[in-house]
Structure formats: C-alpha cells, structure tokens
CSV table of C-alpha atoms in Angstrom, one decimal:
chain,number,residue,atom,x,y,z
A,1,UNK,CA,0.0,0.0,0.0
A,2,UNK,CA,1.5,3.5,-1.1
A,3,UNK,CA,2.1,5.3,2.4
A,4,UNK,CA,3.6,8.4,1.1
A,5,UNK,CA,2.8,9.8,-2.7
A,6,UNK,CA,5.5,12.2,-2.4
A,7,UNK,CA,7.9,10.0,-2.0
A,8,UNK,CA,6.3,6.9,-3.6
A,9,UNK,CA,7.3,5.1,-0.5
A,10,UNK,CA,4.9,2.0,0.6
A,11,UNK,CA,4.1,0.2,3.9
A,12,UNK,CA,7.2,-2.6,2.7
A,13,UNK,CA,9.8,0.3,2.2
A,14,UNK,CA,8.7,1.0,5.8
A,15,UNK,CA,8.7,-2.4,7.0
A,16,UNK,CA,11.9,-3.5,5.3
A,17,UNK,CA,13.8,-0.5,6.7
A,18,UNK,CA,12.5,-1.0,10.1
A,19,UNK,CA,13.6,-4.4,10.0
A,20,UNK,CA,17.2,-3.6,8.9
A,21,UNK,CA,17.7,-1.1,11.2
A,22,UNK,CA,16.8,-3.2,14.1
A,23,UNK,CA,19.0,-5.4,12.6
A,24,UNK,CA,21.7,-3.4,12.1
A,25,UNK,CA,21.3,-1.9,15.6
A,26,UNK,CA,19.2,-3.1,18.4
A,27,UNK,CA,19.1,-0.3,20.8
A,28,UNK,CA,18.4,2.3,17.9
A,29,UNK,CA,14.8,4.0,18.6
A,30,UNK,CA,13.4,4.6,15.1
A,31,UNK,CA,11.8,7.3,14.0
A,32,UNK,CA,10.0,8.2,10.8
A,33,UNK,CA,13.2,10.4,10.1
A,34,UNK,CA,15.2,7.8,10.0
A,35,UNK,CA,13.4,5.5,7.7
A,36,UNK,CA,13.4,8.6,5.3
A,37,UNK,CA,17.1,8.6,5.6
A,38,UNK,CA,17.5,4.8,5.4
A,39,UNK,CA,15.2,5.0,2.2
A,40,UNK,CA,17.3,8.1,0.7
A,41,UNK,CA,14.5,10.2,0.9
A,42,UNK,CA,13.1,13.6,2.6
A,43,UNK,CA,9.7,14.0,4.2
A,44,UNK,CA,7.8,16.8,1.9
A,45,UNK,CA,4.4,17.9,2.7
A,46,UNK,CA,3.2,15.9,6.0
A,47,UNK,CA,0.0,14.9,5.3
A,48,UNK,CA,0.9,10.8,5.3
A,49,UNK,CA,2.8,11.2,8.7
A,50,UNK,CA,-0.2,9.5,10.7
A,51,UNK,CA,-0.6,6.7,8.1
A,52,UNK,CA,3.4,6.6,8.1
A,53,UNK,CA,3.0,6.1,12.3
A,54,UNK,CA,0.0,4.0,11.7
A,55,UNK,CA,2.4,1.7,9.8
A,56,UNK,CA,5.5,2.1,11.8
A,57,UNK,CA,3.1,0.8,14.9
A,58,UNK,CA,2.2,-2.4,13.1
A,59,UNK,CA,6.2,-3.8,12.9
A,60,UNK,CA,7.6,-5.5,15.6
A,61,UNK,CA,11.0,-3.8,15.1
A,62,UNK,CA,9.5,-0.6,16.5
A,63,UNK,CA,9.8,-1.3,20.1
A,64,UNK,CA,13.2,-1.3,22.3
A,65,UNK,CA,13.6,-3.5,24.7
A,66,UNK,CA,13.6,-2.5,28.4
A,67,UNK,CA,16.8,-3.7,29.3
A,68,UNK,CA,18.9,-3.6,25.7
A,69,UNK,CA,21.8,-5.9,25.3
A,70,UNK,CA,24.1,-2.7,26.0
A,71,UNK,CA,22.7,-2.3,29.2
A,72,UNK,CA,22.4,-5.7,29.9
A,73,UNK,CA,26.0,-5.7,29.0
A,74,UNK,CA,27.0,-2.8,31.7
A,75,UNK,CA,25.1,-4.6,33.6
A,76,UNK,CA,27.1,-8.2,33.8
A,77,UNK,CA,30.2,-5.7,34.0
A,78,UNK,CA,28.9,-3.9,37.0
A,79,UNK,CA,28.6,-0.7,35.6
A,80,UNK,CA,25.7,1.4,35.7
C-alpha cells in the first residue's frame, strides 16, 4: 500500500527499513526520520505522517527492549 505519494514510499519500504535497522542496531529507537534517511529520501508535505505512524506501529521492530543488550551488558560488567 503506497504510504507516502510524495515520496512513492509503501508500507514494505517502511517495514523493510525498520527491520534492517533493528537489525543493524538493536538499541536504535526509530523514527520516521530515520526511515526517510534509510530509504534516501526527505519527508515533503506531511499529510501521510499518521498513516506513516499507523504503519510504523504495526512492525515488531518498532519497540526497544527494556533492558537492551548494551545495558544488559554494563550490567554483567557492574557498571551502571
């Protein structure tokens, strides 16, 4: 489904960039500028930012865990 007509970017282009960068990084917190980036594009008008959220809140790649590996990681090491 086309997302944003600007842009021509669709609720995969989301998805797949979500994925990657929770792939790529796992404590990242994504944002909608960020996908844009990953994509190689820039938001224009607006108007599809709610269906963009809408969409963003459907992948599981959106959340960060409460305790990511780095802090899990400080954690084991006994730093705060």
């Amino acid at each position: 489904m086309m997302v944003c007509h600007c842009n021509a970017i669709t609720d995969r282009d989301i998805h797949a960039a979500m994925d990657w960068m929770r792939a790529a990084d796992p404590d990242t917190i994504i944002t909608p500028g960020k996908i844009y980036r990953a994509l190689g594009k820039k938001a224009d008008c607006g108007g599809c930012l709610p269906l963009f959220m809408q969409t963003m809140q459907r992948n599981d790649s959106l959340g960060v865990p409460v305790l990511t590996p780095a802090a899990e990681r400080r954690l084991k090491a006994g730093r705060p």
